[in-house]
Tab-separated table of C-alpha atoms in Angstrom:
chain	number	residue	atom	x	y	z
A	1	MET	CA	0.000	0.000	0.000
A	2	VAL	CA	3.028	2.314	0.105
A	3	HIS	CA	2.834	2.947	-3.627
A	4	PRO	CA	-0.760	4.272	-3.845
A	5	THR	CA	-0.545	5.986	-0.448
A	6	THR	CA	2.520	8.054	-1.319
A	7	ALA	CA	0.879	8.926	-4.647
A	8	ALA	CA	-2.275	10.146	-2.906
A	9	LEU	CA	-0.236	12.174	-0.416
A	10	SER	CA	1.708	13.709	-3.308
A	11	ILE	CA	-1.587	14.740	-4.901
A	12	PHE	CA	-2.707	16.363	-1.642
A	13	CYS	CA	0.578	18.277	-1.444
A	14	ALA	CA	0.192	19.498	-5.039
A	15	ILE	CA	-3.309	20.746	-4.162
A	16	TRP	CA	-1.892	22.393	-1.039
A	17	PHE	CA	0.774	24.040	-3.232
A	18	ALA	CA	-1.902	25.386	-5.595
A	19	VAL	CA	-3.898	26.864	-2.717
A	20	GLU	CA	-0.775	28.518	-1.285
A	21	VAL	CA	0.212	29.933	-4.691
A	22	LEU	CA	-3.300	31.294	-5.216
A	23	ASN	CA	-2.839	33.163	-1.943
A	24	ALA	CA	0.836	33.984	-2.446
A	25	SER	CA	2.270	36.436	0.057
A	26	GLU	CA	5.510	37.024	1.890
A	27	ARG	CA	4.104	35.049	4.829
A	28	ASN	CA	3.492	31.774	2.989
A	29	ARG	CA	6.707	31.426	0.945
A	30	GLY	CA	7.889	28.691	3.278
A	31	ARG	CA	4.643	26.749	2.917
A	32	ILE	CA	4.820	27.099	-0.882
A	33	ARG	CA	8.302	25.593	-0.897
A	34	LEU	CA	7.379	22.921	1.651
A	35	SER	CA	4.269	21.762	-0.212
A	36	ALA	CA	6.120	21.560	-3.554
A	37	THR	CA	9.090	19.758	-2.018
A	38	LEU	CA	6.860	17.272	-0.200
A	39	SER	CA	4.875	16.624	-3.380
A	40	MET	CA	8.102	15.930	-5.255
A	41	LEU	CA	9.588	13.713	-2.533
A	42	LEU	CA	6.380	11.722	-2.216
A	43	MET	CA	6.222	11.292	-5.997
A	44	VAL	CA	9.816	9.997	-5.988
A	45	ALA	CA	8.848	7.607	-3.167
A	46	THR	CA	5.886	6.488	-5.303
A	47	TRP	CA	8.242	5.808	-8.192
A	48	ILE	CA	10.600	3.753	-6.016
A	49	ALA	CA	7.803	1.799	-4.312
A	50	GLY	CA	6.011	1.175	-7.617
A	51	GLY	CA	9.231	0.061	-9.271
A	52	TYR	CA	9.927	-2.341	-6.426
A	53	TRP	CA	6.410	-3.774	-6.641
A	54	TYR	CA	6.695	-4.112	-10.411
A	55	VAL	CA	10.032	-5.939	-10.306
A	56	VAL	CA	9.288	-8.211	-7.344
A	57	TYR	CA	5.547	-8.955	-7.502
A	58	TYR	CA	3.913	-7.836	-10.743
A	59	ALA	CA	4.888	-10.843	-12.875
A	60	ALA	CA	2.391	-13.021	-10.979
A	61	ASP	CA	-0.312	-10.349	-11.216
A	62	LYS	CA	0.360	-9.913	-14.929
A	63	ALA	CA	-0.054	-13.654	-15.557
A	64	VAL	CA	-3.394	-13.664	-13.701
A	65	ILE	CA	-4.599	-10.583	-15.586
A	66	LEU	CA	-3.623	-11.904	-19.012
A	67	LYS	CA	-5.364	-15.263	-18.410
A	68	GLY	CA	-8.476	-13.581	-17.012
A	69	ALA	CA	-11.419	-11.792	-18.544
A	70	TRP	CA	-9.758	-8.371	-18.320
A	71	PRO	CA	-6.452	-8.618	-20.223
A	72	PHE	CA	-6.872	-4.940	-21.141
A	73	ALA	CA	-6.078	-4.169	-17.488
A	74	HIS	CA	-2.475	-4.953	-18.355
A	75	ASN	CA	-2.425	-4.385	-22.109
A	76	PHE	CA	-3.789	-0.869	-21.886
A	77	PHE	CA	-3.822	0.417	-18.319
A	78	MET	CA	-0.470	-0.929	-17.091
A	79	GLU	CA	1.300	-0.010	-20.310
A	80	ALA	CA	-0.164	3.501	-20.188
A	81	LYS	CA	0.628	3.843	-16.488
A	82	GLU	CA	4.248	2.771	-16.964
A	83	HIS	CA	4.810	5.495	-19.530
A	84	ALA	CA	2.556	8.291	-18.328
A	85	PHE	CA	3.958	8.211	-14.807
A	86	PHE	CA	7.233	9.764	-15.930
A	87	ILE	CA	5.384	12.869	-17.079
A	88	THR	CA	3.876	13.237	-13.608
A	89	LEU	CA	7.261	12.605	-11.988
A	90	VAL	CA	8.980	15.280	-14.102
A	91	LEU	CA	6.158	17.768	-13.462
A	92	SER	CA	6.445	17.240	-9.710
A	93	LEU	CA	10.228	17.752	-9.917
A	94	TYR	CA	9.609	20.954	-11.866
A	95	LEU	CA	7.126	22.117	-9.231
A	96	ALA	CA	9.798	21.850	-6.545
A	97	ILE	CA	12.294	23.758	-8.698
A	98	VAL	CA	9.904	26.579	-9.599
A	99	ALA	CA	8.851	26.918	-5.943
A	100	ARG	CA	12.479	27.631	-5.006
A	101	LYS	CA	13.254	30.003	-7.878
A	102	GLU	CA	10.165	32.116	-8.475
A	103	ASP	CA	8.601	35.001	-6.588
A	104	PHE	CA	4.901	34.254	-6.819
A	105	VAL	CA	3.956	37.440	-4.996
A	106	ARG	CA	5.319	39.734	-7.707
A	107	ASN	CA	5.364	37.483	-10.785
A	108	ARG	CA	1.857	36.708	-12.044
A	109	SER	CA	3.152	34.678	-15.017
A	110	ALA	CA	5.129	32.407	-12.704
A	111	ARG	CA	2.056	32.012	-10.495
A	112	VAL	CA	-0.123	30.998	-13.475
A	113	LEU	CA	2.509	28.581	-14.778
A	114	ALA	CA	2.943	26.997	-11.335
A	115	LEU	CA	-0.814	26.589	-10.960
A	116	CYS	CA	-1.045	24.933	-14.383
A	117	VAL	CA	1.790	22.549	-13.513
A	118	ALA	CA	0.202	21.732	-10.139
A	119	LEU	CA	-3.098	21.060	-11.886
A	120	LEU	CA	-1.363	18.761	-14.379
A	121	VAL	CA	0.301	16.884	-11.512
A	122	VAL	CA	-3.057	16.427	-9.785
A	123	LEU	CA	-4.964	15.385	-12.916
A	124	SER	CA	-2.312	13.035	-14.252
A	125	ALA	CA	-1.715	11.466	-10.835
A	126	PHE	CA	-5.465	10.873	-10.388
A	127	ALA	CA	-5.574	9.268	-13.843
A	128	ILE	CA	-2.654	7.026	-12.922
A	129	GLU	CA	-4.329	6.126	-9.609
A	130	GLY	CA	-7.420	5.164	-11.596
A	131	ALA	CA	-5.308	3.013	-13.910
A	132	GLY	CA	-3.866	1.293	-10.848
A	133	SER	CA	-7.396	0.534	-9.670
A	134	MET	CA	-8.220	-0.994	-13.039
A	135	ILE	CA	-5.093	-3.164	-12.823
A	136	ALA	CA	-5.994	-4.318	-9.312
A	137	MET	CA	-9.512	-5.114	-10.498
A	138	GLY	CA	-8.044	-7.067	-13.424
A	139	VAL	CA	-6.211	-9.253	-10.910
A	140	ARG	CA	-9.400	-9.761	-8.870
A	141	VAL	CA	-11.419	-10.654	-11.959
A	142	GLY	CA	-8.734	-13.092	-13.059
A	143	LEU	CA	-8.639	-14.749	-9.649
A	144	MET	CA	-12.444	-14.974	-9.466
A	145	GLN	CA	-12.553	-16.499	-12.899
A	146	ALA	CA	-9.940	-19.077	-11.855
A	147	GLY	CA	-12.082	-19.921	-8.824
A	148	GLN	CA	-9.559	-18.792	-6.230
C-alpha cells in the first residue's frame, strides 16, 4: 500500500501548493516551498515503491490478468501507467524547482505557470491512480474467474 498511499499524499501536497500559490504572500513562501518539495519527494517515493512492486511482484499479477477476462487491465492500463507516470514525476520535480526560484507574490506569469503545472500533476496522478485501480480489479477478476 506504500505505492498508492505516497501517490495520494503527493496529490494532496500538489493541491496544497496550488492553494498557497493562489494566496501567495511574503508570509506563505515557506509553505509554498514545503508543499512543492513534499509533493516531489512523495512522488519519488511512489516511483521507487512502484518500481519495487513491479520488479518483485507484478509478474504473478500480470499472468493472472492476461489469463483472465480483463487482459486490457495490463495491455492498456499498465502499459499507459508505466509510460505516463514519468510525465507526472517530471512535473512534480519541476514544481519543486519553480517553488524555489520564483517570486509568486510579484510574478503573475510564474504564479499561473505553477498553478497549471500543479493542476497537471493532480490530474495526471489521479488518472494514474485510476489506472492502478483498473489493474488491481483485473487481478481480482482473473482470480475470481480461476475460482480462487
